Structures are given as C-alpha cells and as structure tokens.
PDB file of C-alpha atoms and ligand atoms in Angstrom:
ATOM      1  CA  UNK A   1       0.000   0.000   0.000  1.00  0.00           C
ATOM      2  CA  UNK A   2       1.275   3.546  -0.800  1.00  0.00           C
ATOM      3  CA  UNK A   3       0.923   6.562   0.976  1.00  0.00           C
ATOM      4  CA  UNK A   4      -1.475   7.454  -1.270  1.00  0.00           C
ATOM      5  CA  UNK A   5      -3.952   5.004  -0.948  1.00  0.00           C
ATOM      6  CA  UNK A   6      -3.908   5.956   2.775  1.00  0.00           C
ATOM      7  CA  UNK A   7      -4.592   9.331   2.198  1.00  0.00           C
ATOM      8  CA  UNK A   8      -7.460   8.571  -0.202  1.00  0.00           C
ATOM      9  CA  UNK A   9      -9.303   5.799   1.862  1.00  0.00           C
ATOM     10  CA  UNK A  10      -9.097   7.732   5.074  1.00  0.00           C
ATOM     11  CA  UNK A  11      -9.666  11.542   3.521  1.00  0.00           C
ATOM     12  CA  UNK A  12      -6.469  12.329   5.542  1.00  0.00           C
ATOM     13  CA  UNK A  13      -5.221  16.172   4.721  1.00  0.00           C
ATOM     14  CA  UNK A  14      -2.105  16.554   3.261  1.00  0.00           C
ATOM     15  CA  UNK A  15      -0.319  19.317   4.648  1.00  0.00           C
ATOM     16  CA  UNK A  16       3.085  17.954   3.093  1.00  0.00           C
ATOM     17  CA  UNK A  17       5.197  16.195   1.281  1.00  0.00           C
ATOM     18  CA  UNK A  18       2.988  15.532  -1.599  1.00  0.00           C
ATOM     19  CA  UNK A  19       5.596  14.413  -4.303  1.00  0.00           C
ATOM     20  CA  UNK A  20       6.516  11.929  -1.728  1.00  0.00           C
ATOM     21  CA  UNK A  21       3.098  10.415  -1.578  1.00  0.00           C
ATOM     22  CA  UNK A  22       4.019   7.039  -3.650  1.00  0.00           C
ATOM     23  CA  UNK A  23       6.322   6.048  -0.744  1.00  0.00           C
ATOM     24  CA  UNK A  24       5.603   2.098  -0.196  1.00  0.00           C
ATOM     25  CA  UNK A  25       3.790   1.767   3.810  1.00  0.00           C
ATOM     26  CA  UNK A  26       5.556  -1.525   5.592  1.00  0.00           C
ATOM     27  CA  UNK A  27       4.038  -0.338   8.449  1.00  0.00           C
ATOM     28  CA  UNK A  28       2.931   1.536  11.442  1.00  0.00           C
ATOM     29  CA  UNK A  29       4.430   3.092  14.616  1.00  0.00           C
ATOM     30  CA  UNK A  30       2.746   5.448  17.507  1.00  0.00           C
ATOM     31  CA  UNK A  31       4.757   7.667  19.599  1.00  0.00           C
ATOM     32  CA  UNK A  32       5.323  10.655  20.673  1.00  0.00           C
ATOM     33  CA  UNK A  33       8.652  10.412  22.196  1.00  0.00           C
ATOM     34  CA  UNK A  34      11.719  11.165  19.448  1.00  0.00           C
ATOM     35  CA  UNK A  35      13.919   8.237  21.067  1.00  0.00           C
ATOM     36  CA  UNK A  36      11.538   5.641  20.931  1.00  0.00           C
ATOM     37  CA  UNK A  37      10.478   6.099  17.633  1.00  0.00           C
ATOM     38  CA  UNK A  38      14.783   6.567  16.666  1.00  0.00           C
ATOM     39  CA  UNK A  39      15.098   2.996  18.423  1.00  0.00           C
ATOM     40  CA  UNK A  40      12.660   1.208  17.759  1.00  0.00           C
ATOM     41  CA  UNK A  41      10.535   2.544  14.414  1.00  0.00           C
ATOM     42  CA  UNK A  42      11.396   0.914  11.006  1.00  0.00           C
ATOM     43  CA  UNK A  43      12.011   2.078   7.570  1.00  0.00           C
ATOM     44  CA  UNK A  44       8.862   2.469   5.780  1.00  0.00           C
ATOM     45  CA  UNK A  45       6.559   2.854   8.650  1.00  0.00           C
ATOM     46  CA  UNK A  46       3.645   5.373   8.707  1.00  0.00           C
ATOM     47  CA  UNK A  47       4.812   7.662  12.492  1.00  0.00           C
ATOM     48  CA  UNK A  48       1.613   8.416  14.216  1.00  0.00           C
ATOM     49  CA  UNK A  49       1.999  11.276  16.788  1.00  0.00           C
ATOM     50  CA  UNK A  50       0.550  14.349  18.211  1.00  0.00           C
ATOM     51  CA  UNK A  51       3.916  15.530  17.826  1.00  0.00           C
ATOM     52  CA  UNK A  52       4.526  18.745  15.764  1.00  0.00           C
ATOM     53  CA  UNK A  53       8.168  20.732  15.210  1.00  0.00           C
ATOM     54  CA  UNK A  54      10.951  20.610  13.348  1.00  0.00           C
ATOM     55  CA  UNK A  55      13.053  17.330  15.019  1.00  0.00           C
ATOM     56  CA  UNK A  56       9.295  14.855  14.084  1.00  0.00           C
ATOM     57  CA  UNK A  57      10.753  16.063  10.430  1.00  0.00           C
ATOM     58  CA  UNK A  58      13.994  15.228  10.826  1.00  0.00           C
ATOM     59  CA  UNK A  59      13.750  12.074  12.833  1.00  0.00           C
ATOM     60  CA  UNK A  60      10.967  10.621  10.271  1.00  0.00           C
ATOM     61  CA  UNK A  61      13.820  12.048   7.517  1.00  0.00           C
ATOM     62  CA  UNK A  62      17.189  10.005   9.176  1.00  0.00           C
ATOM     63  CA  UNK A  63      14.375   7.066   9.779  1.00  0.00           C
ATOM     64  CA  UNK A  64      13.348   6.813   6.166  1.00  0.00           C
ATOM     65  CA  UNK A  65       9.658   6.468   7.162  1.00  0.00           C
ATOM     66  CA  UNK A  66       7.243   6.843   4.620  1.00  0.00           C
ATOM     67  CA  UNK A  67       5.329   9.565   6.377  1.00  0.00           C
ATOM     68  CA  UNK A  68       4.002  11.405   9.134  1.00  0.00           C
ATOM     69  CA  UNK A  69       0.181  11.691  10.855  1.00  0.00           C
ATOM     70  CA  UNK A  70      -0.817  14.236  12.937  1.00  0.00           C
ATOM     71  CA  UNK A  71      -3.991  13.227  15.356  1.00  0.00           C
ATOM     72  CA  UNK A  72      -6.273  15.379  16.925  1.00  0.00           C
ATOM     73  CA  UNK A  73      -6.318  17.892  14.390  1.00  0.00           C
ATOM     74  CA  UNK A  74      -3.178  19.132  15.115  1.00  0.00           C
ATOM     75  CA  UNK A  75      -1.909  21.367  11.948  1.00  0.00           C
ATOM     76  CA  UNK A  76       1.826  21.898  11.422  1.00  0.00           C
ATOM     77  CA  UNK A  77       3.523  25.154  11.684  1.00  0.00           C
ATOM     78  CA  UNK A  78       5.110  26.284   7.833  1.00  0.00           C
ATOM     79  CA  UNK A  79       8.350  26.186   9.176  1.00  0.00           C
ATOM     80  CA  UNK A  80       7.691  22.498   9.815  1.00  0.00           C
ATOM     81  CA  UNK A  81       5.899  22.453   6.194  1.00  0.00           C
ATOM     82  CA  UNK A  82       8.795  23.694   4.753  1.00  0.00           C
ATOM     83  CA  UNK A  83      11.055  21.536   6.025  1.00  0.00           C
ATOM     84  CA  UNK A  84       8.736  18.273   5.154  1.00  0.00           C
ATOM     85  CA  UNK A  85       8.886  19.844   1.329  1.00  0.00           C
ATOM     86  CA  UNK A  86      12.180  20.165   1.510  1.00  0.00           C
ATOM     87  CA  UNK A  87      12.978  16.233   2.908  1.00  0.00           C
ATOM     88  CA  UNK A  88       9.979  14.964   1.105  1.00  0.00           C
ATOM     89  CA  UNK A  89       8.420  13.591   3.943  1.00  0.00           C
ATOM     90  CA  UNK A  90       4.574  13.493   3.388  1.00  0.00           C
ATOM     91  CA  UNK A  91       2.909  14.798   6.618  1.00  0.00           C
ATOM     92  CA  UNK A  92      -0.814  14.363   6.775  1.00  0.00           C
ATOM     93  CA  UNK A  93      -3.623  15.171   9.349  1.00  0.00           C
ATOM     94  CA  UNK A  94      -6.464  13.791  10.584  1.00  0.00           C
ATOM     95  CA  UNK A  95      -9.342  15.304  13.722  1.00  0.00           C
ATOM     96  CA  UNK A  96      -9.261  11.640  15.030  1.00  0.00           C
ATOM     97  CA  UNK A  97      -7.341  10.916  17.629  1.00  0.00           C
ATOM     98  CA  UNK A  98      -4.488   8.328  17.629  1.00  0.00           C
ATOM     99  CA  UNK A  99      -6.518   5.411  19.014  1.00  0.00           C
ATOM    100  CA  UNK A 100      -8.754   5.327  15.972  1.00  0.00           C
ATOM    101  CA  UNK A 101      -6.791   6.050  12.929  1.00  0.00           C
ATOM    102  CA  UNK A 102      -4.046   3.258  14.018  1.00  0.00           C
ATOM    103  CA  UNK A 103      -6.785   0.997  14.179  1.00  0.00           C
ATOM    104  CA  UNK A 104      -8.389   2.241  10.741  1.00  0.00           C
ATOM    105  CA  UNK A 105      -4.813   2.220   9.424  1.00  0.00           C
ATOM    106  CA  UNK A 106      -3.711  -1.004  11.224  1.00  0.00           C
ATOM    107  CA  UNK A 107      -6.953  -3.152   9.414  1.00  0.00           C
ATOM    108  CA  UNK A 108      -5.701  -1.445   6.011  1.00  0.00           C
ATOM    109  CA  UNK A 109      -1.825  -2.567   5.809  1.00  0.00           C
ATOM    110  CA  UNK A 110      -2.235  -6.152   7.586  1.00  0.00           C
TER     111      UNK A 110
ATOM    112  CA  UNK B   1      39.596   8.515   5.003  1.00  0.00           C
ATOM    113  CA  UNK B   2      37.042  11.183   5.425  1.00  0.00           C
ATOM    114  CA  UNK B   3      36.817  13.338   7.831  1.00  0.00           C
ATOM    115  CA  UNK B   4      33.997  15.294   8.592  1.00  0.00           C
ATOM    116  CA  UNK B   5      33.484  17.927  11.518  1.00  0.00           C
ATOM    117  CA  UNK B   6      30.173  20.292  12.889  1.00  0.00           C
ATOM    118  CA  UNK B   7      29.855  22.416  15.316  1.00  0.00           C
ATOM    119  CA  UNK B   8      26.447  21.915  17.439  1.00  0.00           C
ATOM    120  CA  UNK B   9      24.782  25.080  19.308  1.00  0.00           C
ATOM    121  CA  UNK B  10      23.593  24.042  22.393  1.00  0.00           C
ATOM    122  CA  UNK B  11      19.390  24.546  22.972  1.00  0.00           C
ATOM    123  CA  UNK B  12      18.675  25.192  19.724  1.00  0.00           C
ATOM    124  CA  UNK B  13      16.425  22.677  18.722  1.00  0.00           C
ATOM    125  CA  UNK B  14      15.270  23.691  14.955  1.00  0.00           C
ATOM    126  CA  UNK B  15      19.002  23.009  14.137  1.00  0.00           C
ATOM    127  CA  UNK B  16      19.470  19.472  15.910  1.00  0.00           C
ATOM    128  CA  UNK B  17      19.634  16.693  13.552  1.00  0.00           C
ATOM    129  CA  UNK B  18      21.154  18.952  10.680  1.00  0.00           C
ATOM    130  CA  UNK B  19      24.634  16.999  10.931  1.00  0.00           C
ATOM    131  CA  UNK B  20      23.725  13.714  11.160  1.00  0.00           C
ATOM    132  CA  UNK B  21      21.489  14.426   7.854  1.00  0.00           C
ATOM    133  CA  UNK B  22      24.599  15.304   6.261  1.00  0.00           C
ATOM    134  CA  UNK B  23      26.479  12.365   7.484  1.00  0.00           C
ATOM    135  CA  UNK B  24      23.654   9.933   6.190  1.00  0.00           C
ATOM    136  CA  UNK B  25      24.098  11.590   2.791  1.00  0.00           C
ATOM    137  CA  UNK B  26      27.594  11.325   2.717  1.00  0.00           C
ATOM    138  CA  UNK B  27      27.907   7.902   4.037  1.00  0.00           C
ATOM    139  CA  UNK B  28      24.958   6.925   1.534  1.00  0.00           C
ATOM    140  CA  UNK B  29      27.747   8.780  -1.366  1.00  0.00           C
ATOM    141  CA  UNK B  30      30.562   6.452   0.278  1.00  0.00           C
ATOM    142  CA  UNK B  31      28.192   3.159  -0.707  1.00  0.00           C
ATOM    143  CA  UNK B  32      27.933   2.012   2.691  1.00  0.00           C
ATOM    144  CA  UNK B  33      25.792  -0.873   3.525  1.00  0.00           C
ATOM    145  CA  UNK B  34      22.082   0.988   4.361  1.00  0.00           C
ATOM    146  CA  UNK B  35      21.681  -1.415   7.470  1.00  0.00           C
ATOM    147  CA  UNK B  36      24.874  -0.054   9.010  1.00  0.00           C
ATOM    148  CA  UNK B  37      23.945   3.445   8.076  1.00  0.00           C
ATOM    149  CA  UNK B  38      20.866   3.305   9.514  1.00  0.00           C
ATOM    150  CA  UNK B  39      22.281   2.388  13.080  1.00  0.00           C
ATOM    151  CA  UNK B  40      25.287   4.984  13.004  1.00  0.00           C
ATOM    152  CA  UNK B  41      22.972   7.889  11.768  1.00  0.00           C
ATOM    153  CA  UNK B  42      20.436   6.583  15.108  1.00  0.00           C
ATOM    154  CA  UNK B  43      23.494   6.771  17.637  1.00  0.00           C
ATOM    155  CA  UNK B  44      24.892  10.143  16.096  1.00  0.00           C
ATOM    156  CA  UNK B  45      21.319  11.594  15.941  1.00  0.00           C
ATOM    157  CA  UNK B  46      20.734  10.885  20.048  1.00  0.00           C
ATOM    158  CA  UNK B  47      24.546  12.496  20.180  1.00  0.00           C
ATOM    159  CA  UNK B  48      23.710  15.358  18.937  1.00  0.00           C
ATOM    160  CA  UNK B  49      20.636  15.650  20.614  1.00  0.00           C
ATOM    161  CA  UNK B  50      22.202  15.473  23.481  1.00  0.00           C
ATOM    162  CA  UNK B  51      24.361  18.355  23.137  1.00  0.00           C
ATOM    163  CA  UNK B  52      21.687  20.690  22.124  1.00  0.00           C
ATOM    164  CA  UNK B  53      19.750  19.381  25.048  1.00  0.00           C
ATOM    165  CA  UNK B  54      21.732  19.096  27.692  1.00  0.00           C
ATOM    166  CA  UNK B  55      24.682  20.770  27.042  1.00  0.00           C
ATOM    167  CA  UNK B  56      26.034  24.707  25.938  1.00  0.00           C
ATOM    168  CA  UNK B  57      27.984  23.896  22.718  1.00  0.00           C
ATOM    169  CA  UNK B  58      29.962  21.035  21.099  1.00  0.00           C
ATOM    170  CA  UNK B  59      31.564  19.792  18.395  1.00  0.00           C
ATOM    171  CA  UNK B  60      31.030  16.153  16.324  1.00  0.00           C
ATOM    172  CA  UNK B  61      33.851  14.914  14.181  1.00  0.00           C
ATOM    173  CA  UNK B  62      33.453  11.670  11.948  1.00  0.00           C
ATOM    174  CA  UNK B  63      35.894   9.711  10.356  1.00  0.00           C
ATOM    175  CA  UNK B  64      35.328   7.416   7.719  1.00  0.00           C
ATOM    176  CA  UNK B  65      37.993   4.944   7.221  1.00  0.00           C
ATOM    177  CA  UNK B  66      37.662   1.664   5.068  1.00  0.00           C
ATOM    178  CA  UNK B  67      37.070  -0.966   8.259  1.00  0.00           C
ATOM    179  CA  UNK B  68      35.037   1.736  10.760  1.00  0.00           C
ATOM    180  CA  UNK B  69      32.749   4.891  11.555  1.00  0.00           C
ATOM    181  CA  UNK B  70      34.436   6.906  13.905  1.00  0.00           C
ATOM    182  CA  UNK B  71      32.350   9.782  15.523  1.00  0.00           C
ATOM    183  CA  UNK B  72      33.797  11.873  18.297  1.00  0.00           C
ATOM    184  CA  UNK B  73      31.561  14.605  20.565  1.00  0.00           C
ATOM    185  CA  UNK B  74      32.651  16.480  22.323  1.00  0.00           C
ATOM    186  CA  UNK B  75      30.797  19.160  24.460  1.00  0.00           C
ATOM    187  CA  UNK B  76      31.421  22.084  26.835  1.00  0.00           C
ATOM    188  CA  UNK B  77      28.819  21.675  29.609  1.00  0.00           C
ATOM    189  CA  UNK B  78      27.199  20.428  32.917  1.00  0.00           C
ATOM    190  CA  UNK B  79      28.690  16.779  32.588  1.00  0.00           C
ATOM    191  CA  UNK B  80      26.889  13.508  33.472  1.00  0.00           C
ATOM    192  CA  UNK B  81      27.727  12.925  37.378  1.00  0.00           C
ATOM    193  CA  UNK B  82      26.897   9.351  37.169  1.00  0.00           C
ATOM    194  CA  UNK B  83      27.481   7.936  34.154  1.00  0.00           C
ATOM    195  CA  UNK B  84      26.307   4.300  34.841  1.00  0.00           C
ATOM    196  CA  UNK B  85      22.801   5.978  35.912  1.00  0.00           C
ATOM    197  CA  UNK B  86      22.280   7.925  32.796  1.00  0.00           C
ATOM    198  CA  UNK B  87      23.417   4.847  30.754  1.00  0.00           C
ATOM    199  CA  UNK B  88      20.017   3.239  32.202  1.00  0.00           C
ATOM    200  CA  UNK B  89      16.749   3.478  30.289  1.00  0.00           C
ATOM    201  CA  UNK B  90      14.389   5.437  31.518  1.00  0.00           C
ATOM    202  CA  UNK B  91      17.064   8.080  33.066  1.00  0.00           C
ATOM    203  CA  UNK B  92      16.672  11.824  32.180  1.00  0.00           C
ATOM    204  CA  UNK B  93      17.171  15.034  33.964  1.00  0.00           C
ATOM    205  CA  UNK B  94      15.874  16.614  30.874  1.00  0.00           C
ATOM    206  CA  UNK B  95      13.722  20.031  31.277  1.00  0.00           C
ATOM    207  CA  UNK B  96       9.849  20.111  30.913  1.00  0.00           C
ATOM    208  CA  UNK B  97      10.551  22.230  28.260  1.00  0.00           C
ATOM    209  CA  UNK B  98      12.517  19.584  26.737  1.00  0.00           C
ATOM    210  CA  UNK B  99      10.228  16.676  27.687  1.00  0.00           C
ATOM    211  CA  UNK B 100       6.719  18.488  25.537  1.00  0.00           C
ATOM    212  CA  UNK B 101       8.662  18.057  22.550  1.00  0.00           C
ATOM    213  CA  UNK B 102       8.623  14.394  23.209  1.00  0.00           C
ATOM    214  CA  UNK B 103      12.632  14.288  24.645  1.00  0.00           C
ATOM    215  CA  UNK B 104      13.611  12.885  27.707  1.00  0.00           C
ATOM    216  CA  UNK B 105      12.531   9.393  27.253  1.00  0.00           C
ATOM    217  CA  UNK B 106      16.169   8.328  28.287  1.00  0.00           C
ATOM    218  CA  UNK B 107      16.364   6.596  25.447  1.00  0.00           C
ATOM    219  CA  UNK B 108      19.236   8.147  23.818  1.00  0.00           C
ATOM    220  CA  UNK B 109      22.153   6.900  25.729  1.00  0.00           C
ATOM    221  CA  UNK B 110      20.772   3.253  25.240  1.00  0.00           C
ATOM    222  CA  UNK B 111      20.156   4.070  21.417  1.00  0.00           C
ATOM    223  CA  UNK B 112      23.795   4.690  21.140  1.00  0.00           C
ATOM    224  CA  UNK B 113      25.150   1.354  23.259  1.00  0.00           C
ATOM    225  CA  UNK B 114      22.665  -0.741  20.899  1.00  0.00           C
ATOM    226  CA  UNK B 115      23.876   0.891  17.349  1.00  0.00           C
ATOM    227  CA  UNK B 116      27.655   1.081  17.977  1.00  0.00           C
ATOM    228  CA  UNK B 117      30.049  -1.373  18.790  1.00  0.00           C
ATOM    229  CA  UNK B 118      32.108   0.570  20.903  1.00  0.00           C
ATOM    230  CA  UNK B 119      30.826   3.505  23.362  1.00  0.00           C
ATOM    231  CA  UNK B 120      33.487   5.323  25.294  1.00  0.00           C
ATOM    232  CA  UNK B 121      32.336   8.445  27.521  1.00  0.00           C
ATOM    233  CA  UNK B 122      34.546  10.400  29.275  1.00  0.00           C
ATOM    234  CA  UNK B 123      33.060  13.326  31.441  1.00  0.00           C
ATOM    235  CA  UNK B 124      33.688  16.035  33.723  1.00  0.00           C
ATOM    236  CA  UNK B 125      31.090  17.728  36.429  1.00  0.00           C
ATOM    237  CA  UNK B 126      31.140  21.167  35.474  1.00  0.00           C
ATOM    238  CA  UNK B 127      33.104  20.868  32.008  1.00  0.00           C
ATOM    239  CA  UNK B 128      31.772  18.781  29.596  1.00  0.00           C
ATOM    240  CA  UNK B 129      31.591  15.276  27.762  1.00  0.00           C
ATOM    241  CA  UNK B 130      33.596  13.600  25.374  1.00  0.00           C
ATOM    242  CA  UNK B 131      31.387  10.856  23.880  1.00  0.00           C
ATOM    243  CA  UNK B 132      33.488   8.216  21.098  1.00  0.00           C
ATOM    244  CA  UNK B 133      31.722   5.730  19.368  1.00  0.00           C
ATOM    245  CA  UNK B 134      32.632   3.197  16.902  1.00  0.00           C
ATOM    246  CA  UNK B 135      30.941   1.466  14.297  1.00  0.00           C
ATOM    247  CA  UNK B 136      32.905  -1.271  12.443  1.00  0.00           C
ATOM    248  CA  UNK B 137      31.719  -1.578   8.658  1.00  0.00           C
ATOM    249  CA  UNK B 138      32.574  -5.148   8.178  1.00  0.00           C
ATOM    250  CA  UNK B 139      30.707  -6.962  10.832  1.00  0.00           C
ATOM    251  CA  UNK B 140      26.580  -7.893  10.353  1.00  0.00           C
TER     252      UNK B 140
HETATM  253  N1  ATP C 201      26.176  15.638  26.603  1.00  0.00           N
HETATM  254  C1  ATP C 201      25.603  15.568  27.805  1.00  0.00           C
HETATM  255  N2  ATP C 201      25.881  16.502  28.761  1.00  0.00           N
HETATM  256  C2  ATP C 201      25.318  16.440  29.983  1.00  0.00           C
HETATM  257  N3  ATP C 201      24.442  15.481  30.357  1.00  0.00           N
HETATM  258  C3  ATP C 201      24.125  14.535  29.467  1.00  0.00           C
HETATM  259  C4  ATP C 201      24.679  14.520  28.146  1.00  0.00           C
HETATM  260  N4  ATP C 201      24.190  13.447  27.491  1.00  0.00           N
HETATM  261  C5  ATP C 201      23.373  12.834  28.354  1.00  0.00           C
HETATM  262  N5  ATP C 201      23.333  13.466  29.545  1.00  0.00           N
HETATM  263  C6  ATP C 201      22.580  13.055  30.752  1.00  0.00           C
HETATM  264  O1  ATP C 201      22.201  11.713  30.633  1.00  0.00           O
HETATM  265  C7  ATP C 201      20.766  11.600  30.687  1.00  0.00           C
HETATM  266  C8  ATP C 201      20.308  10.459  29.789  1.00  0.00           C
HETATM  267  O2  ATP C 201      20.581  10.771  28.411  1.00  0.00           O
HETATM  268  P1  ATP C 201      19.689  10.085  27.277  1.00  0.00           P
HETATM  269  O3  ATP C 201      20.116  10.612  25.965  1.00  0.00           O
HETATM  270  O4  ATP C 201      19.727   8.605  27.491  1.00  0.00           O
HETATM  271  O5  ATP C 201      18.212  10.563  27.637  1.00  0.00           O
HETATM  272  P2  ATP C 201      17.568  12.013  27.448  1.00  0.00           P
HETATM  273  O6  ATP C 201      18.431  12.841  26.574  1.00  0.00           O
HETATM  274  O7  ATP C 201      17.267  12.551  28.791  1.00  0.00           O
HETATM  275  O8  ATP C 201      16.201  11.658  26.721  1.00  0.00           O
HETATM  276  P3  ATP C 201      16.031  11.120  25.202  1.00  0.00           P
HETATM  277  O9  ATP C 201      17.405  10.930  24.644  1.00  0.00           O
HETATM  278  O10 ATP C 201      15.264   9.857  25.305  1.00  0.00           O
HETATM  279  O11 ATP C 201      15.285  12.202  24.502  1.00  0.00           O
HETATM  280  C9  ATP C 201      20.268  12.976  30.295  1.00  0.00           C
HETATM  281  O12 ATP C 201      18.964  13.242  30.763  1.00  0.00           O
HETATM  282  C10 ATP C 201      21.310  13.873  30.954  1.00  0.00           C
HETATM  283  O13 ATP C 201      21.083  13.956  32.341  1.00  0.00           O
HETATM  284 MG1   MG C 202      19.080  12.097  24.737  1.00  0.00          MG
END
C-alpha cells in the first residue's frame, strides 16, 4: 500500500510532502517520544503522533519512514511544512485521535 | 579517510539533527551498507541531541575509514555525574521544556550502546563530555 492510498481511503489532509506520496507503507508506529520512535521505528513505517516541530521532520527524515500523521487535528507550523517539502516527507492530518486512525490504518496494511 | 566535523549550538532545537542528515548523505555517497547506516545515523542523531539538550555547545567529528565509523563529541557543559545511571533506560534530567517536545525518554544513551560497537564516555562535572563511538563496517 502507498501513501497514497492511505490518504485517499481515510480523507487524511495533506499538509506535506505531496511528491513523496508514492512512498511504499511496511508499516505503522505510535509515539510521541523522538527516542523511541529513533530505536525502535522501522524504515517504511507510517509515524503516528501528536507531535509537531521541526526534530518529528527530521527524525521521520534520518528514519526513512514513509510519512508522518498528525492526530487530533493538530496542523503543522510552515516552518515544519517547509522543512517536510524540503525532505519529502509526506505529513498528513487527521481530527481523530491516535486510538482510531491506528486501528483504521492497522486493518488497512495487515 | 574522510573526515567530517560540525559544530552543534547548544538549545537550539530547529538546528538538531542537521549533521547527522549530512552524514547519512555522505555515508549513503561512500556506498555504505544501508543497514549499518541506519544504526550509526540513530546513535549520532541521540549524540547530537544530546548536546543541544543538555549541554552549551559542542563539536562532532566523523571519520570514515575503510574498516570503521568513527564519531567523536565532544561538548562544553554540565557533565553527566553518574554515568552508569544515565546509561540506564528510563534516566533523564531533561527540562519540561525539553520533555513536551517528546525528549527525555532516556532513550538516547541506550540508542547509542545498541547501534555502535564501541561507546566510550569520558566526562567532567562542570566541564563537559567527550562521547566516542565506533561502528565497524565489516561486521553484520
Ligand atoms: N552531553 C551531555 N551533557 C550532559 N548530560 C548529558 C549529556 N548526554 C546525556 N546526559 C545526561 O544523561 C541523561 C540520559 O541521556 P539520554 O540521551 O539517554 O536521555 P535524554 O536525553 O534525557 O532523553 P532522550 O534521549 O530519550 O530524549 C540525560 O537526561 C542527561 O542527564
Ligand atoms: Mg538524549
């Protein structure tokens, strides 16, 4: 599944990143703590978070994940927008919080 | 051998990461295998971290040779008073400030140990931190 197909079968908002948007998903990881996600995430994974600066770029960036989503409704600021252009990171947005779009995303990958 | 040298401003955040981004591109130049990349740009990442977080300034010098990834940080700063504590998951004296950008885990410390095959620290209360680590290029 591409990143694409995400964005289109869960009307997530793309704030980001859109060249980058036929990155291949192998998978998912929730976090909002930098470290955990530098240990323990994996290239390719969507990065679910509530987390919203500069470093969720460039941590998603050094990971190679295949992009970012932002829960609650939480919008980026354009210094982070410009940045995720820059690294092609696709960073996306959805009102729902985490709970429910990793479960709606989970049931779509597996 | 390349050698490759930054200099890291200490609590400002927008910047962290910026070196290790260029070390993962030139490493990636150097055709070095992506698994081994991946774990040397993780440890150099929570390095540099580190000295924006926790310390005033620093430097981070990498040296590429055929056989190893050298990278060598060095930092003008509180210290670490005990270094087996702060080695421990979970340990962070990081600021609340620090902690709502989703720092402070204590993760980075351990993230360094488990990419690198050699982690040498050598502090001073008061002074600073030299952090070496090593990454060998033919093992895995
Ligand atoms: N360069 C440094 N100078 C002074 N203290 C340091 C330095 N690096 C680490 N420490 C100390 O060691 C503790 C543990 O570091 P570690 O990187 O494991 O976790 P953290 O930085 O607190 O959180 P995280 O890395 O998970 O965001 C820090 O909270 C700090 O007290
Ligand atoms: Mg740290």
């Amino acid at each position: 599944m591409k990143v694409s197909d995400l964005i289109e079968k869960l009307g997530l908002t793309v704030f980001a990143g859109s060249g980058s948007v036929s990155n291949e998903i192998s998978g998912g990881y929730v976090s909002d703590l930098l470290s955990d996600v530098m240990g323990k995430a994996r290239e390719g994974e969507v990065w679910i978070t509530l987390q919203n600066h500069l470093n969720v770029i460039a941590v998603a960036s050094l990971k190679d994940l295949s992009a970012i989503v932002l829960v609650n409704g939480i919008t980026p600021s354009p210094d982070v927008v410009e940045k995720a252009n820059q690294e092609g990171i696709p960073v996306l947005g959805t009102t729902e919080p985490a709970f429910s779009i990793t479960g709606k995303i989970y049931r779509l990958i597996k | 051998m390349v050698k490759l040298r930054y200099e890291i401003e200490g609590g400002n955040f927008d910047l962290a990461g910026g070196a290790s981004s260029q070390v993962k591109k030139v490493l990636k130049q150097l055709n070095i295998d992506p698994v081994l990349i991946k774990k040397i740009v993780v440890a150099m990442y929570e390095g540099e971290v580190n000295i924006v977080a926790h310390a005033y300034k620093g430097q981070i010098e990498v040296q590429i040779f055929p056989d190893r990834v050298e990278m060598k940080l060095t930092d003008e700063g509180p210290g670490i008073p005990d270094v087996e504590a702060a080695m421990k998951e979970g340990f962070s004296t990081a600021s609340q400030r620090v902690r709502e950008m989703g720092f402070g885990a204590g993760m980075g410390l351990p993230n360094m140990k488990k990419n690198t095959d050699e982690l040498r620290i050598e502090t001073e209360v008061g002074k600073g931190t030299t952090l070496i680590m090593t990454k060998y290029l033919a093992y895995e």
